[in-house]
CSV table of C-alpha atoms (C1' of nucleotides) in Angstrom, one decimal:
chain,number,residue,atom,x,y,z
A,1,MET,CA,0.5,-17.4,0.2
A,2,THR,CA,2.2,-17.1,-3.5
A,3,ASP,CA,5.5,-18.7,-3.5
A,4,LEU,CA,7.8,-17.3,-5.3
A,5,LYS,CA,11.1,-17.9,-7.2
A,6,LEU,CA,14.3,-16.4,-8.6
A,7,SER,CA,13.0,-15.2,-12.0
A,8,TYR,CA,16.3,-12.7,-12.5
A,9,GLN,CA,18.2,-10.3,-11.6
A,10,PHE,CA,19.8,-6.9,-12.6
A,11,GLU,CA,21.5,-3.7,-11.6
A,12,LEU,CA,20.3,0.3,-11.4
A,13,SER,CA,23.1,2.7,-10.8
A,14,ALA,CA,22.4,5.8,-9.0
A,15,LYS,CA,23.1,9.6,-8.6
A,16,PRO,CA,25.9,10.4,-6.3
A,17,PRO,CA,25.6,10.9,-3.8
A,18,TYR,CA,23.3,8.2,-2.7
A,19,SER,CA,22.6,6.5,0.4
A,20,PHE,CA,20.7,3.2,0.3
A,21,ASP,CA,20.4,2.6,3.8
A,22,LEU,CA,18.9,5.7,5.0
A,23,SER,CA,16.7,6.0,1.9
A,24,VAL,CA,14.7,2.8,2.0
A,25,HIS,CA,14.8,2.3,5.7
A,26,LYS,CA,14.6,5.9,7.2
A,27,PRO,CA,15.3,6.7,10.7
A,28,ALA,CA,11.8,7.8,11.3
A,29,GLY,CA,11.5,3.7,10.5
A,30,TRP,CA,9.1,4.1,7.9
A,31,TRP,CA,9.1,1.5,4.7
A,32,TRP,CA,9.2,1.8,1.9
A,33,ALA,CA,6.6,-1.1,0.3
A,34,THR,CA,5.1,-2.5,3.3
A,35,PRO,CA,5.1,-2.1,6.8
A,36,ASP,CA,6.2,-6.2,6.5
A,37,GLU,CA,9.3,-5.8,4.6
A,38,ILE,CA,13.1,-6.6,5.9
A,39,TRP,CA,16.0,-4.7,6.7
A,40,LEU,CA,19.1,-7.3,8.0
A,41,ASP,CA,22.8,-6.9,7.4
A,42,LYS,CA,22.0,-3.9,5.1
A,43,VAL,CA,19.6,-6.3,2.6
A,44,LEU,CA,15.9,-4.9,2.2
A,45,TRP,CA,13.2,-8.2,1.3
A,46,THR,CA,10.4,-6.7,0.3
A,47,THR,CA,7.1,-7.4,-2.0
A,48,ILE,CA,5.1,-5.1,-4.1
A,49,ARG,CA,2.1,-6.1,-6.6
A,50,PHE,CA,2.9,-5.3,-10.3
A,51,ASP,CA,0.8,-6.2,-12.8
A,52,ASP,CA,-1.9,-7.2,-10.3
A,53,HIS,CA,1.1,-10.3,-9.1
A,54,LEU,CA,2.9,-10.2,-5.9
A,55,ILE,CA,6.5,-10.3,-7.1
A,56,GLY,CA,9.6,-10.7,-4.4
A,57,LEU,CA,12.1,-8.3,-4.2
A,58,LYS,CA,15.3,-8.7,-2.5
A,59,LEU,CA,17.8,-5.5,-2.7
A,60,TRP,CA,21.2,-4.4,-1.5
A,61,GLU,CA,23.5,-1.6,-2.4
A,62,LYS,CA,26.3,-3.2,-4.5
A,63,ARG,CA,28.9,0.0,-4.7
A,64,LYS,CA,29.0,3.0,-2.7
A,65,ASP,CA,31.7,5.5,-4.4
A,66,GLU,CA,30.8,7.8,-6.9
A,67,SER,CA,29.3,5.2,-9.1
A,68,PRO,CA,26.7,3.9,-6.4
A,69,SER,CA,24.5,1.0,-7.6
A,70,ILE,CA,21.5,-1.6,-6.1
A,71,HIS,CA,21.9,-4.5,-7.0
A,72,CYS,CA,17.7,-6.4,-7.2
A,73,SER,CA,16.9,-10.0,-7.4
A,74,VAL,CA,13.4,-10.5,-8.5
A,75,TYR,CA,11.3,-13.6,-7.1
A,76,SER,CA,8.4,-13.9,-9.7
A,77,ASP,CA,5.6,-17.0,-9.8
A,78,PHE,CA,6.1,-17.2,-13.6
A,79,GLU,CA,8.1,-16.4,-16.8
A,80,ARG,CA,8.5,-12.8,-18.0
A,81,SER,CA,9.0,-10.9,-21.0
A,82,GLY,CA,11.2,-8.3,-22.0
A,83,GLU,CA,9.0,-5.5,-21.9
A,84,HIS,CA,8.0,-6.4,-18.1
A,85,LYS,CA,11.4,-6.3,-17.2
A,86,ASN,CA,11.7,-2.7,-18.7
A,87,ARG,CA,8.5,-1.2,-17.2
A,88,LEU,CA,9.7,-3.0,-13.5
A,89,LYS,CA,13.2,-1.5,-13.9
A,90,ASP,CA,11.3,2.3,-14.7
A,91,LEU,CA,9.3,1.5,-11.6
A,92,LEU,CA,12.1,0.9,-9.5
A,93,LYS,CA,14.3,3.8,-10.7
A,94,ARG,CA,10.8,5.9,-10.3
A,95,SER,CA,10.1,5.0,-6.8
A,96,LEU,CA,13.9,5.0,-5.3
A,97,ARG,CA,14.5,8.2,-7.0
A,98,LEU,CA,17.8,6.9,-8.1
A,99,ASP,CA,18.4,9.3,-11.0
A,100,GLU,CA,17.6,12.1,-8.8
A,101,ASN,CA,20.1,15.4,-8.3
A,102,LEU,CA,20.2,17.0,-5.1
A,103,GLY,CA,23.0,19.1,-6.0
A,104,GLU,CA,20.6,22.5,-5.7
A,105,PHE,CA,19.1,21.2,-2.9
A,106,TYR,CA,22.4,20.2,-0.9
A,107,ARG,CA,23.7,23.8,-2.0
A,108,ILE,CA,20.7,26.0,-0.8
A,109,ALA,CA,21.2,24.0,2.3
A,110,GLU,CA,25.3,25.6,3.4
A,111,ASN,CA,23.1,28.6,4.0
A,112,ASP,CA,20.5,27.3,5.7
A,113,ASP,CA,20.6,27.0,9.9
A,114,ILE,CA,18.0,24.1,9.4
A,115,LEU,CA,18.5,21.9,6.8
A,116,LYS,CA,22.6,22.5,7.1
A,117,ILE,CA,21.7,20.1,10.1
A,118,VAL,CA,19.7,18.1,8.3
A,119,VAL,CA,21.4,17.6,5.1
A,120,ASN,CA,25.2,17.2,6.8
A,121,ASP,CA,23.2,13.6,9.2
A,122,LEU,CA,21.6,12.4,6.5
A,123,ARG,CA,23.5,12.7,2.7
A,124,GLY,CA,22.4,10.8,0.2
A,125,MET,CA,19.0,9.9,1.3
A,126,ARG,CA,15.9,10.3,-1.1
A,127,ILE,CA,12.4,10.5,-0.6
A,128,ALA,CA,10.6,7.2,-0.9
A,129,GLY,CA,8.0,7.4,-4.1
A,130,TRP,CA,5.6,5.2,-3.4
A,131,PRO,CA,5.9,2.0,-5.7
A,132,ASP,CA,1.8,1.4,-5.8
A,133,LEU,CA,-1.1,3.1,-6.0
A,134,PHE,CA,-3.8,1.6,-3.7
A,135,PRO,CA,-1.2,1.1,-0.7
A,136,ALA,CA,-0.7,4.8,-0.9
A,137,LEU,CA,-4.3,5.4,-0.4
A,138,ILE,CA,-5.3,3.3,2.4
A,139,LEU,CA,-2.5,5.6,4.2
A,140,ALA,CA,-3.6,8.6,3.3
A,141,VAL,CA,-7.1,7.4,4.2
A,142,THR,CA,-6.1,6.1,7.4
A,143,LEU,CA,-3.6,9.2,8.6
A,144,GLN,CA,-7.0,11.4,8.4
A,145,MET,CA,-8.4,12.0,11.8
A,146,ALA,CA,-6.7,9.8,14.0
A,147,PRO,CA,-3.3,9.5,15.6
A,148,PHE,CA,-0.7,8.1,14.4
A,149,ASN,CA,-0.7,4.6,16.2
A,150,ARG,CA,-4.3,4.2,15.3
A,151,SER,CA,-3.4,5.0,11.6
A,152,GLN,CA,-1.4,2.5,12.0
A,153,SER,CA,-3.3,-0.2,13.8
A,154,MET,CA,-5.9,0.6,11.2
A,155,MET,CA,-3.1,-0.5,8.3
A,156,ASN,CA,-1.9,-3.3,10.3
A,157,LEU,CA,-5.3,-5.1,10.1
A,158,LEU,CA,-6.1,-4.3,7.1
A,159,ILE,CA,-3.1,-6.2,6.1
A,160,THR,CA,-3.6,-8.6,8.3
A,161,ASN,CA,-7.1,-9.5,7.6
A,162,TYR,CA,-7.6,-8.6,3.9
A,163,GLY,CA,-3.6,-8.4,2.3
A,164,ASP,CA,-1.4,-11.4,0.7
A,165,MET,CA,1.5,-13.0,1.5
A,166,ALA,CA,4.6,-13.5,-0.9
A,167,SER,CA,7.3,-16.0,0.3
A,168,PHE,CA,10.7,-16.1,-1.6
A,169,ASN,CA,14.3,-16.6,-0.4
A,170,GLY,CA,13.1,-17.8,3.1
A,171,LYS,CA,10.8,-14.9,4.0
A,172,SER,CA,7.5,-14.5,4.0
A,173,ILE,CA,6.5,-10.9,3.5
A,174,LYS,CA,2.6,-9.5,4.1
A,175,TYR,CA,1.3,-7.3,1.5
A,176,TRP,CA,-1.6,-4.8,1.5
A,177,PRO,CA,-4.8,-5.6,-0.5
A,178,SER,CA,-5.3,-5.0,-3.7
A,179,ALA,CA,-8.7,-2.7,-4.6
A,180,GLU,CA,-10.4,-5.5,-6.2
A,181,THR,CA,-10.1,-7.6,-2.5
A,182,ILE,CA,-11.4,-4.4,-0.5
A,183,ALA,CA,-14.4,-2.9,-3.5
A,184,LYS,CA,-15.6,-6.9,-2.3
A,185,THR,CA,-15.9,-5.8,1.0
A,186,ASP,CA,-18.5,-5.2,3.4
A,187,ILE,CA,-18.0,-1.7,4.9
A,188,GLU,CA,-19.5,-3.0,8.0
A,189,ASP,CA,-16.9,-5.7,8.0
A,190,LEU,CA,-13.7,-3.2,7.2
A,191,LYS,CA,-15.2,-1.1,10.1
A,192,ARG,CA,-15.5,-4.1,12.5
A,193,THR,CA,-12.2,-5.9,11.7
A,194,ALA,CA,-10.2,-3.2,10.6
A,195,LYS,CA,-11.5,-0.2,13.4
A,196,LEU,CA,-11.9,2.1,10.3
A,197,GLY,CA,-15.0,4.0,11.6
A,198,TYR,CA,-16.0,6.2,9.0
A,199,ARG,CA,-13.1,5.9,7.0
A,200,ALA,CA,-14.7,2.5,5.3
A,201,GLN,CA,-17.2,3.8,3.2
A,202,ASN,CA,-14.0,6.1,2.5
A,203,LEU,CA,-11.7,3.7,1.5
A,204,LYS,CA,-14.4,1.5,-0.2
A,205,SER,CA,-15.5,3.8,-2.2
A,206,ILE,CA,-11.7,4.6,-3.7
A,207,SER,CA,-11.2,0.8,-4.1
A,208,GLU,CA,-14.3,0.7,-6.7
A,209,THR,CA,-13.4,3.6,-8.8
A,210,LEU,CA,-10.2,2.4,-8.9
A,211,VAL,CA,-11.6,-1.1,-10.1
A,212,GLN,CA,-14.1,0.9,-12.3
A,213,GLY,CA,-10.7,2.2,-14.3
A,214,PHE,CA,-8.4,4.7,-13.3
A,215,PRO,CA,-4.9,5.7,-14.4
A,216,SER,CA,-1.9,3.9,-13.4
A,217,PHE,CA,0.5,5.2,-10.5
A,218,ASP,CA,3.8,5.5,-13.6
A,219,ASN,CA,0.7,7.2,-15.8
A,220,ILE,CA,-0.4,10.0,-12.7
A,221,ASN,CA,3.4,10.3,-11.8
A,222,SER,CA,3.9,11.2,-15.6
A,223,MET,CA,1.3,14.0,-15.8
A,224,PRO,CA,2.2,17.6,-15.1
A,225,ARG,CA,2.1,18.2,-11.4
A,226,ASP,CA,-1.4,20.3,-11.3
A,227,GLU,CA,-3.5,17.7,-13.8
A,228,ALA,CA,-2.3,15.0,-11.4
A,229,LYS,CA,-3.3,16.3,-8.5
A,230,LYS,CA,-6.7,17.0,-9.8
A,231,LYS,CA,-7.0,13.4,-10.9
A,232,LEU,CA,-5.8,12.1,-7.3
A,233,LYS,CA,-8.8,14.6,-6.1
A,234,GLU,CA,-11.1,13.2,-8.2
A,235,LEU,CA,-11.0,10.4,-5.2
A,236,ARG,CA,-13.2,10.4,-2.7
A,237,VAL,CA,-11.3,12.4,0.5
A,238,ILE,CA,-8.5,12.7,-1.3
A,239,GLY,CA,-7.8,16.2,-0.8
A,240,ASP,CA,-4.2,18.5,-1.1
A,241,TYR,CA,-2.7,16.9,2.1
A,242,SER,CA,-2.9,13.4,0.5
A,243,THR,CA,-2.0,14.3,-3.5
A,244,ASN,CA,1.0,15.7,-1.9
A,245,LEU,CA,1.4,12.6,0.1
A,246,LEU,CA,1.0,10.6,-2.7
A,247,LEU,CA,3.0,12.4,-5.3
A,248,SER,CA,6.4,11.5,-5.7
A,249,ASP,CA,7.2,15.3,-6.5
A,250,ARG,CA,5.8,15.8,-3.3
A,251,GLY,CA,5.1,19.4,-2.1
A,252,PHE,CA,5.3,20.5,1.4
A,253,SER,CA,2.6,19.0,2.9
A,254,LEU,CA,1.7,20.0,7.0
A,255,ASP,CA,-0.6,18.3,8.9
A,256,VAL,CA,-1.4,19.0,12.1
A,257,TRP,CA,1.5,16.9,13.8
A,258,SER,CA,4.2,18.2,11.1
A,259,ALA,CA,2.4,21.9,11.6
A,260,LYS,CA,3.6,21.9,15.5
A,261,ILE,CA,7.1,20.8,14.8
A,262,PHE,CA,7.6,23.8,12.0
A,263,SER,CA,6.0,25.9,14.2
A,264,LEU,CA,8.6,25.7,16.5
A,265,LEU,CA,11.9,25.3,13.6
A,266,LEU,CA,10.3,28.6,11.8
A,267,GLU,CA,8.6,30.4,14.5
A,268,GLY,CA,10.8,29.7,17.4
A,269,LYS,CA,7.2,29.0,19.5
A,270,GLU,CA,4.9,26.6,19.9
A,271,THR,CA,1.3,26.7,18.2
A,272,GLU,CA,-1.9,26.8,20.0
A,273,ASN,CA,-4.3,26.2,17.1
A,274,PRO,CA,-1.7,24.1,14.8
A,275,ARG,CA,-4.4,23.5,12.1
A,276,GLU,CA,-5.3,27.2,12.0
A,277,GLU,CA,-1.7,28.0,11.2
A,278,ILE,CA,-1.1,25.5,8.5
A,279,PRO,CA,-1.4,27.8,5.7
A,280,LYS,CA,0.6,30.3,7.3
A,281,LEU,CA,3.7,27.8,7.8
A,282,GLN,CA,3.3,26.8,4.4
A,283,ARG,CA,3.8,29.8,3.0
A,284,LEU,CA,7.2,30.5,5.2
A,285,ALA,CA,8.3,27.1,4.6
A,286,GLU,CA,7.7,27.4,0.4
A,287,GLU,CA,9.4,31.0,0.6
A,288,ARG,CA,12.1,29.7,2.5
A,289,TRP,CA,13.2,26.8,0.4
A,290,LYS,CA,11.4,27.0,-2.7
A,291,GLY,CA,11.2,24.2,-4.7
A,292,TRP,CA,13.0,22.2,-2.7
A,293,ALA,CA,10.3,22.6,0.3
A,294,GLY,CA,9.2,19.0,0.1
A,295,HIS,CA,12.8,17.1,0.5
A,296,ALA,CA,13.0,19.7,3.7
A,297,PHE,CA,10.1,18.5,4.9
A,298,VAL,CA,11.4,14.9,4.5
A,299,TYR,CA,15.1,15.4,5.9
A,300,ILE,CA,14.0,17.7,8.8
A,301,LEU,CA,11.3,15.0,9.8
A,302,ASN,CA,13.8,12.1,9.8
A,303,ASP,CA,16.2,13.6,11.5
A,304,LEU,CA,14.3,15.7,15.2
A,305,ALA,CA,16.6,14.0,17.6
A,306,ASN,CA,19.4,15.3,16.1
A,307,LEU,CA,17.8,18.6,15.7
A,308,SER,CA,16.0,19.0,19.1
A,309,ARG,CA,19.9,17.9,20.8
A,310,LYS,CA,21.3,21.4,18.0
A,311,THR,CA,17.7,23.7,18.2
A,312,GLY,CA,17.2,23.3,21.9
A,313,PHE,CA,13.6,22.6,21.0
A,314,ASP,CA,12.2,19.6,21.6
A,315,LEU,CA,10.8,18.4,18.5
A,316,THR,CA,10.5,14.7,19.5
A,317,LYS,CA,7.8,15.0,22.1
A,318,TYR,CA,5.1,15.1,19.6
B,1,DG,C1',-13.0,1.0,36.1
B,2,DC,C1',-15.4,4.8,33.7
B,3,DG,C1',-16.4,9.3,31.4
B,4,DT,C1',-14.2,13.0,28.5
B,5,DC,C1',-11.7,14.5,25.3
B,6,DC,C1',-9.4,14.3,20.4
B,7,DA,C1',-6.9,13.0,16.5
B,8,DG,C1',-1.0,13.4,11.5
B,9,DG,C1',-8.2,16.3,6.5
B,10,DT,C1',-12.2,16.3,3.7
B,11,DC,C1',-16.8,17.5,2.9
B,12,DT,C1',-21.0,19.9,3.0
B,13,DA,C1',-24.1,23.5,4.0
B,14,DC,C1',-24.4,27.8,4.8
B,15,DC,C1',-23.7,32.6,4.6
C,1,DG,C1',-15.1,32.0,-1.9
C,2,DG,C1',-14.8,31.9,2.8
C,3,DT,C1',-15.9,28.8,6.9
C,4,DA,C1',-17.9,26.3,10.4
C,5,DG,C1',-19.4,21.8,11.5
C,6,DA,C1',-19.5,17.0,11.3
C,7,DC,C1',-17.4,12.5,10.6
C,8,DC,C1',-16.4,7.1,13.6
C,9,DT,C1',-14.3,5.2,17.6
C,10,DG,C1',-9.7,3.7,20.1
C,11,DG,C1',-6.8,4.9,23.1
C,12,DA,C1',-4.5,8.3,26.2
C,13,DC,C1',-5.8,10.2,30.5
C,14,DG,C1',-8.0,12.0,34.9
C,15,DC,C1',-10.3,10.8,38.5
DNA sequence: GCGTCCAGGTCTACC
DNA sequence: GGTAGACCTGGACGC
C-alpha cells in the first residue's frame, strides 16, 4: 500500500465540444486507467504509474461551456520537479485527448445514418488513450482467445495478486502490476494464480522485453503510425489487432465479437464466420468512414442499446 | 454432476 | 504470400 499526499493541482483546457463524463466513464463500462478507479458524483479518483511511482489523481470537470476545463489534483509520495509536472500534464492531455478536434468527424456524421445516431447520443466523447503501456499490453494479451468475462477474470486476478495499491484522499485504488513484478514471477505461478493458461508465457516474455529496455509509451505515440506499429509488433503475440488497440490514434480494429455487430450494421445480416469476415468488414468501414473509422468504432460500441432501438437489430446480445 | 465446445488473435509450419 | 492448425482452460450449455 502506498500512501500519497496532495502534491499539486492544475487545470487543463479541452477543445469543445467535450464531455468529461462520457470520456472517462464510458457508457459501455470501460475504465480509463484501472478497473478499480472510482467514479462518484462526476468525480474520478484513479491511479497511474509514472516514472515507476504510483500517482493518485482526482479529476473533475470545472467548466462545461465553450471553454471546457478539467481540474486535476495530484497525490504523490514525494515533492515533484517542474519538469516532472510538465511531463505529467502532457501525458494527461495526450491520454485524455483534450486537444482533439472532432469537427470533421461530426461533419461526416451528419450524412451517415449510423453515425448520426451515435454522435447525437455521445457528443463530446473522446476515445481514451492508455496512460500506461504495460497495462494496455495486459489487456491485449488477456483479450486473445477468451470470452470477455474470462478476460476480465484474468485481469482482475493479475491486479489482485501482483498489482499495487495507492491510498489517497480517503480512497484506496488497486493498480496493475509493473512489468518488473511480472518479469520476476514464475510462469507456473501466473498460470495458477491468474488463470492465464498459455498466455502466461506470452505476458512474461513481454514484461521481460520491457524490463530489458523498450521505448516509453509517449515515445511510441510520437512515432509515425507505421513505425509505432512495427515497434509494438516486436513484442511477443502483439499483432495487428493489439497494436490498433494500443495506439492512441487507434484504427478500426475488429475482433470476433465486434465483427458480429458490424456485420449487422454494415451488411444488414448475421455472419456465420465472423473471423473470416473481418478483412471485408474492415475494408467496408474504412471506405465508409475513412480516417475516422476508429472513432466510429468506439462511438458505436458505446451506444449499442440505443442503436438497437433505432436500427431494429439486437446488437446487445453478443 | 459430467462431457463437450469454443472464445473480443497470433504464430508457425507447410504448401 | 497464403492459410490451416495449434494454443490453455474457464465457463456456458446440454443432457
